JSON list of C-alpha atoms in Angstrom, two decimals:
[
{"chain": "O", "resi": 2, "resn": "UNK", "atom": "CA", "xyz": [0.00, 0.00, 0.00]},
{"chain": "O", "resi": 3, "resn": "UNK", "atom": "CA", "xyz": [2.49, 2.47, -1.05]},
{"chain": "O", "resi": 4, "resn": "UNK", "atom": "CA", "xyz": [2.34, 4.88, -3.74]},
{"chain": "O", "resi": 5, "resn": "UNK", "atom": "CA", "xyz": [5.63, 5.59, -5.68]},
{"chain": "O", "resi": 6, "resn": "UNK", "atom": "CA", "xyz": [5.33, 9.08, -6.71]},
{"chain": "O", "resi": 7, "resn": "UNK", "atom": "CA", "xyz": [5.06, 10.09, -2.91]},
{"chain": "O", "resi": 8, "resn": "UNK", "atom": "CA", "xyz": [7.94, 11.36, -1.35]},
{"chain": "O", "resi": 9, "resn": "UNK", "atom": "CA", "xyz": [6.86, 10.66, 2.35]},
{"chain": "O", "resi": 10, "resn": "UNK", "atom": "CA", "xyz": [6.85, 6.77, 1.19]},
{"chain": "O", "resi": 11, "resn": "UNK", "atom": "CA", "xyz": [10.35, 6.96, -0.13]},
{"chain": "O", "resi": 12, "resn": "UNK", "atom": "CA", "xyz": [11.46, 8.44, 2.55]},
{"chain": "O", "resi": 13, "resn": "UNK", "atom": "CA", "xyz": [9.93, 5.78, 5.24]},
{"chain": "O", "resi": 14, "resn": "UNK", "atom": "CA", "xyz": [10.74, 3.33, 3.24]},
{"chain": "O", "resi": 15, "resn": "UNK", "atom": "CA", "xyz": [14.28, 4.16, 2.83]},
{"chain": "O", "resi": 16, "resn": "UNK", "atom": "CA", "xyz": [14.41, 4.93, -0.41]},
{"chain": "O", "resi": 17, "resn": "UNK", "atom": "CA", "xyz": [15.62, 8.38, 0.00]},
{"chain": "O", "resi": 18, "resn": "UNK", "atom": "CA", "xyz": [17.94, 9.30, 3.37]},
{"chain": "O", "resi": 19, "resn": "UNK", "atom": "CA", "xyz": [16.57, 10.95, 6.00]},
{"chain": "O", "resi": 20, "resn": "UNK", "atom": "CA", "xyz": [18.08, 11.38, 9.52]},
{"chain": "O", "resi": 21, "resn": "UNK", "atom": "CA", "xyz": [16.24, 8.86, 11.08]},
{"chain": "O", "resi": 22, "resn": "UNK", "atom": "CA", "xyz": [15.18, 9.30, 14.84]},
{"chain": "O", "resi": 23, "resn": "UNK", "atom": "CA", "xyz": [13.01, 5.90, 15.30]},
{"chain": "O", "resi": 24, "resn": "UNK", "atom": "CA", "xyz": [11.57, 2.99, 12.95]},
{"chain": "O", "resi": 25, "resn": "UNK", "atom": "CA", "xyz": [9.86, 0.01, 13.08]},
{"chain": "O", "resi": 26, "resn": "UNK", "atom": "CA", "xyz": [7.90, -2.21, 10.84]},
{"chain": "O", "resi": 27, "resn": "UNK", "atom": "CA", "xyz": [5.36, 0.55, 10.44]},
{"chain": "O", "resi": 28, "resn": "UNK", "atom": "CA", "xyz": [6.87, 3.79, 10.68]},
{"chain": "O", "resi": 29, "resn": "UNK", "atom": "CA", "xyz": [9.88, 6.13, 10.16]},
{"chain": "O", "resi": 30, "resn": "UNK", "atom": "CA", "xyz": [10.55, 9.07, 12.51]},
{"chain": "O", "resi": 31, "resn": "UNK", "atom": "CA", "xyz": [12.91, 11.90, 10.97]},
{"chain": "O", "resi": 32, "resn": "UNK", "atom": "CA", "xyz": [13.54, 15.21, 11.51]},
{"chain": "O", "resi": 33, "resn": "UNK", "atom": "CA", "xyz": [11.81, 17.73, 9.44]},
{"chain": "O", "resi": 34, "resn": "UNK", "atom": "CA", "xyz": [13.80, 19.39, 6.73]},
{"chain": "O", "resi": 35, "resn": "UNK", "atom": "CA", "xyz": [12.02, 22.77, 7.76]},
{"chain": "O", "resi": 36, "resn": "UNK", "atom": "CA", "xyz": [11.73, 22.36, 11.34]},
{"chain": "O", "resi": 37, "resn": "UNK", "atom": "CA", "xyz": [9.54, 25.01, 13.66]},
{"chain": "O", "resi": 38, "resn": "UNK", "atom": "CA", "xyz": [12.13, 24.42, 16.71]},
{"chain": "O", "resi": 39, "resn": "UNK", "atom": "CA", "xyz": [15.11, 21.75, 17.16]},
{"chain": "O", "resi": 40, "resn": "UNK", "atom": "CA", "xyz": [14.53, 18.44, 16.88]},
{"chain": "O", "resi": 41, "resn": "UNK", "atom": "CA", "xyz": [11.03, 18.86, 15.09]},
{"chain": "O", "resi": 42, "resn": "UNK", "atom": "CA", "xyz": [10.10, 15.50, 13.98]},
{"chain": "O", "resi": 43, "resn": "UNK", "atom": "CA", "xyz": [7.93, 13.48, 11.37]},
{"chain": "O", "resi": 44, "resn": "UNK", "atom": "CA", "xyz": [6.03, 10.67, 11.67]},
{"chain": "O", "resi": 45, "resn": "UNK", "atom": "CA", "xyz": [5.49, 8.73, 8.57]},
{"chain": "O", "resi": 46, "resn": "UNK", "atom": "CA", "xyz": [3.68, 5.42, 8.39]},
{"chain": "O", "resi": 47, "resn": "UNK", "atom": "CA", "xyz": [5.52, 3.39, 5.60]},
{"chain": "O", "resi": 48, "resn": "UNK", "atom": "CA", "xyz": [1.97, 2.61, 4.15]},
{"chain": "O", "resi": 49, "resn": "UNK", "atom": "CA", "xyz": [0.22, 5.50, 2.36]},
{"chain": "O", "resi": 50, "resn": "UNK", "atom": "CA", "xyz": [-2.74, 7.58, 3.71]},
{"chain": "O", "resi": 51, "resn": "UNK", "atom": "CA", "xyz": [-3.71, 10.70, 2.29]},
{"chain": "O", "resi": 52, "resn": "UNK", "atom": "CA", "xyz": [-4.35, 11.96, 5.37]},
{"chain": "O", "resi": 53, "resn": "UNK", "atom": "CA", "xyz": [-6.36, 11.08, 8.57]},
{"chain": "O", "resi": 54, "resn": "UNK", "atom": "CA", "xyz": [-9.92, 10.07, 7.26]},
{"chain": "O", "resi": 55, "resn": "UNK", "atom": "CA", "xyz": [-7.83, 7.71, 4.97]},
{"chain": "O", "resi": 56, "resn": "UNK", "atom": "CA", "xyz": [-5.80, 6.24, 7.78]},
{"chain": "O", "resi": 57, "resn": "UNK", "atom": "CA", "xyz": [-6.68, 2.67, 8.60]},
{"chain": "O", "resi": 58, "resn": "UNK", "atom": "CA", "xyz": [-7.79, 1.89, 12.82]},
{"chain": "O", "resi": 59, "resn": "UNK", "atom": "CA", "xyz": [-5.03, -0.45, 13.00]},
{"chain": "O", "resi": 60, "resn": "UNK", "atom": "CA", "xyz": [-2.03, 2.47, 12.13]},
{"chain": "O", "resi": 61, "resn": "UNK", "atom": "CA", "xyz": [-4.46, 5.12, 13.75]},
{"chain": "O", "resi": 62, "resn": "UNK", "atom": "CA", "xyz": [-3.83, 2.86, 16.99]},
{"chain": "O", "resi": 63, "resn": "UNK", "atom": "CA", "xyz": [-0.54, 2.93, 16.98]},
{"chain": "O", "resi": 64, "resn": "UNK", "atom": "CA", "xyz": [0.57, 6.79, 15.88]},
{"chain": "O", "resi": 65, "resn": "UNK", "atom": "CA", "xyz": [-0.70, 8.89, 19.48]},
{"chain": "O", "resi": 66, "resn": "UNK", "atom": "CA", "xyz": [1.18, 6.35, 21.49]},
{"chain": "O", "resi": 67, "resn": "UNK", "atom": "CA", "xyz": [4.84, 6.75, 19.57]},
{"chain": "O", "resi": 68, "resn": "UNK", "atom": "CA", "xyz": [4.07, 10.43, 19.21]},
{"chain": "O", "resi": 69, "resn": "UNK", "atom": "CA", "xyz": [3.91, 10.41, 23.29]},
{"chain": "O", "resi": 70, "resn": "UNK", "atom": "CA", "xyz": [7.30, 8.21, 23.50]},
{"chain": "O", "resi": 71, "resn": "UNK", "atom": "CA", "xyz": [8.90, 10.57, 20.92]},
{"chain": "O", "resi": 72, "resn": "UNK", "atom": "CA", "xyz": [8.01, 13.54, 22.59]},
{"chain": "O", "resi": 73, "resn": "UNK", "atom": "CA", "xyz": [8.86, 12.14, 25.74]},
{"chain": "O", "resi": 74, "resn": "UNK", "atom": "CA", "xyz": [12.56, 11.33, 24.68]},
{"chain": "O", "resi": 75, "resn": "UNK", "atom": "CA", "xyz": [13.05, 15.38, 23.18]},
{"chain": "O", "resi": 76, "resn": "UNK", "atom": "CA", "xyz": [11.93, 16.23, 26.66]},
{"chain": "O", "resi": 77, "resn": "UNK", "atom": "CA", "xyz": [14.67, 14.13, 28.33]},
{"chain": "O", "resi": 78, "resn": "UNK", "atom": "CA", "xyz": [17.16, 14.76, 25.89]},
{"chain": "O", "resi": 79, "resn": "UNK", "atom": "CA", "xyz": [17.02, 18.27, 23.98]},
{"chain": "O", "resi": 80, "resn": "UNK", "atom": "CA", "xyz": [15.42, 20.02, 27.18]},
{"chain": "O", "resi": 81, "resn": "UNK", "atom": "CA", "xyz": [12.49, 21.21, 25.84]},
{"chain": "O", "resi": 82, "resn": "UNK", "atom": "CA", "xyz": [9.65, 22.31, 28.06]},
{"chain": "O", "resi": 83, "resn": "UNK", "atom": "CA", "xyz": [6.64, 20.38, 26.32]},
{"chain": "O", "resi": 84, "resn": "UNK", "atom": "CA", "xyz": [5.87, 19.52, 22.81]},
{"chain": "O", "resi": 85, "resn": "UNK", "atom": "CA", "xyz": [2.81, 20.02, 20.07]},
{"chain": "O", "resi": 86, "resn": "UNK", "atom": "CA", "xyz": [1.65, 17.14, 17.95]},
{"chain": "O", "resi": 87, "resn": "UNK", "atom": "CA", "xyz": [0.24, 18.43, 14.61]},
{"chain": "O", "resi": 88, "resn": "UNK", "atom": "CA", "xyz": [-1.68, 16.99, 11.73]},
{"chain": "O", "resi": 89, "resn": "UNK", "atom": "CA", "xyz": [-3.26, 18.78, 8.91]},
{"chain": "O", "resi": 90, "resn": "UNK", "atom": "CA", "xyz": [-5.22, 17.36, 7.03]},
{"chain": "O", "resi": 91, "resn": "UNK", "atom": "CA", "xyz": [-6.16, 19.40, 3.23]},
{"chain": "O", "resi": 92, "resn": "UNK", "atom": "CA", "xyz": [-5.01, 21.89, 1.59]},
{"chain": "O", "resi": 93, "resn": "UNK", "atom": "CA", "xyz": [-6.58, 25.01, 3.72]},
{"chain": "O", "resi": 94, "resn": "UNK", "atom": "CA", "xyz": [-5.02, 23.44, 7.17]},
{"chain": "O", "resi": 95, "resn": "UNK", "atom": "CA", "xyz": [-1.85, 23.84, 5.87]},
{"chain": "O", "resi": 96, "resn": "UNK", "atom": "CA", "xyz": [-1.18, 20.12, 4.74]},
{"chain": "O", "resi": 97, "resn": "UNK", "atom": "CA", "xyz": [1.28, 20.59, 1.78]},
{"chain": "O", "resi": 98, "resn": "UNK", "atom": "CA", "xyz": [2.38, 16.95, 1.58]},
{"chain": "O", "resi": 99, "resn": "UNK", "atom": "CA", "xyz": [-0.63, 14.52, 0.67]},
{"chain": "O", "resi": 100, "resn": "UNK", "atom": "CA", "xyz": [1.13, 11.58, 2.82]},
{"chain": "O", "resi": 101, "resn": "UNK", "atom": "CA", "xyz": [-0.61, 11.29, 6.58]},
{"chain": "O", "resi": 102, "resn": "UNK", "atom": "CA", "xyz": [2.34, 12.68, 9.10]},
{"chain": "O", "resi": 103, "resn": "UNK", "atom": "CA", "xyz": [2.24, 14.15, 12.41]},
{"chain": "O", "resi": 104, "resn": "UNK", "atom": "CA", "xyz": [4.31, 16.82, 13.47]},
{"chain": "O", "resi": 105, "resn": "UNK", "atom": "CA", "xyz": [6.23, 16.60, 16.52]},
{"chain": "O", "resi": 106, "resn": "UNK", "atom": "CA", "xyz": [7.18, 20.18, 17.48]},
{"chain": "O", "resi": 107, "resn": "UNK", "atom": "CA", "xyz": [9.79, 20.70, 20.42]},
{"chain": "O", "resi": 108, "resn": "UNK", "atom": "CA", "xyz": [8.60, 24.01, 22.42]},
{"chain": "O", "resi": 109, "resn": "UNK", "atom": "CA", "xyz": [11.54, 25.65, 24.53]},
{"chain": "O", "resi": 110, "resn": "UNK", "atom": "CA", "xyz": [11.07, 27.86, 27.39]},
{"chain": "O", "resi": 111, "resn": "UNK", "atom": "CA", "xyz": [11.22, 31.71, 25.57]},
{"chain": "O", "resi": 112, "resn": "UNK", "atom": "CA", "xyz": [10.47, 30.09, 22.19]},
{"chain": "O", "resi": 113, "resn": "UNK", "atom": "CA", "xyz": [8.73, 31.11, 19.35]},
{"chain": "O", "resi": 114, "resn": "UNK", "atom": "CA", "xyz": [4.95, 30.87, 19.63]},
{"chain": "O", "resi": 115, "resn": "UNK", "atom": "CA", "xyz": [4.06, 28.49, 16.73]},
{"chain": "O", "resi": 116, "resn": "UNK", "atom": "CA", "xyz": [0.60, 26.66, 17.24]},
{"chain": "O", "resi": 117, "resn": "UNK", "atom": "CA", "xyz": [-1.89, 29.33, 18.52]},
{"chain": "O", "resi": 118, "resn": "UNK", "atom": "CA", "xyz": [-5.41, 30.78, 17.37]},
{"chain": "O", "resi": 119, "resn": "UNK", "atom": "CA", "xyz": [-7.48, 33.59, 18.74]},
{"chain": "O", "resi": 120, "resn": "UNK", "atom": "CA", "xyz": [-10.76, 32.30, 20.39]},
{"chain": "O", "resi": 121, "resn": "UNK", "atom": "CA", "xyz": [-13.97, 34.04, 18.94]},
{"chain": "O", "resi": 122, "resn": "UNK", "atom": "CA", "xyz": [-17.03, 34.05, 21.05]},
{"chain": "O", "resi": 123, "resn": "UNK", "atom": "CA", "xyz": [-19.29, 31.49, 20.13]},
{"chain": "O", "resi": 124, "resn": "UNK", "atom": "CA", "xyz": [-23.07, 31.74, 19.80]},
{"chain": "O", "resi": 125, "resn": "UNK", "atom": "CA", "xyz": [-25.42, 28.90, 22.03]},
{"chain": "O", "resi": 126, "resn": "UNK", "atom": "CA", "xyz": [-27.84, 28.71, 19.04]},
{"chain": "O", "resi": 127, "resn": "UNK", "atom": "CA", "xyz": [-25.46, 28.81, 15.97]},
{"chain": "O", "resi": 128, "resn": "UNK", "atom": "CA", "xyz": [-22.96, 25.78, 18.37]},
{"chain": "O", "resi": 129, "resn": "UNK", "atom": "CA", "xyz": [-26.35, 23.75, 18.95]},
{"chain": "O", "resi": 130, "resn": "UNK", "atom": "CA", "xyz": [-27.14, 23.92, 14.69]},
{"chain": "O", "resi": 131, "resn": "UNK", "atom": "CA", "xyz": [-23.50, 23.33, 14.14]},
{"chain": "O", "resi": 132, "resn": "UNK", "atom": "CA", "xyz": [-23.32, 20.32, 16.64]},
{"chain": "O", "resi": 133, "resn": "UNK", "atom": "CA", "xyz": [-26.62, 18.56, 14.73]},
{"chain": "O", "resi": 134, "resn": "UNK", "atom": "CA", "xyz": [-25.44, 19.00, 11.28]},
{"chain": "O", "resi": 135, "resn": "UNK", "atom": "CA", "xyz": [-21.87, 17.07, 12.67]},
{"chain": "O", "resi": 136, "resn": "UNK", "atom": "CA", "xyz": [-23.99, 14.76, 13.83]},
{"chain": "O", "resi": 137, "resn": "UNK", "atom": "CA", "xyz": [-25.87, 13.68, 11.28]},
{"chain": "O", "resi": 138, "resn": "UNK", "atom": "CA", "xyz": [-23.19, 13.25, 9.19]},
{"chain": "O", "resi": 139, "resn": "UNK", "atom": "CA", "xyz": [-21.88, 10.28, 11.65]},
{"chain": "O", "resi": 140, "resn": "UNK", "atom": "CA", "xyz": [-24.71, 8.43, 11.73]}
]
């Protein structure tokens, strides 16, 4: 289940070097080529998803838990205060590589604010509309 024009499948697979941080049988763990902070990771299942709503439960299962022993280990080794885990998923979130990855950002104490929004105040009748349309979609 790979696709051979994607990059992110070369690049867990091995095809094409990468400086490697973790793999097993089902993922490769590098170190972004544009990182936010030091020590900004990837991961990359070796099979291809275009993004989240195309990744199988089985992969899905596995991805939170290395992204929490990942993070763990920049936290014990590169000193970081805490980390972000970030996945986009289209075009208009910011996903520019149509291979499922999650980000694992580093964030230092004094660093540069990277993941942030500004809250808008939300309206009890337009949340209660938006809430039944999402639901009716998932059933």
């Amino acid at each position: 289940m790979k696709d051979e024009t994607c990059i992110f499948c070369k690049i867990a697979n091995g095809e094409i070097p990468s400086a490697t941080v973790y793999e097993d049988s089902d993922f490769r763990v590098i170190l972004d080529l544009g990182p936010a902070t030091e020590g900004h990771a990837l991961i990359l299942p070796k099979n291809h998803f275009k993004d989240v709503c195309e990744l199988d439960e089985e992969t899905a299962a596995k991805v939170l838990p290395l992204a929490a022993k990942i993070g763990a280990a920049m936290k014990k080794t590169l000193g970081c205060a805490g980390f972000n885990l970030v996945q986009n998923n289209g075009e208009e979130a910011g996903q520019t590589v149509f291979h499922f990855h999650m980000h694992v950002i580093p964030r230092y104490q004094g660093g540069p604010s990277i993941v942030k929004w500004e809250c808008q105040p939300a309206n009890a009748d337009k949340l209660a509309q938006t809430a039944e349309q999402i639901k009716s979609a998932l059933s």
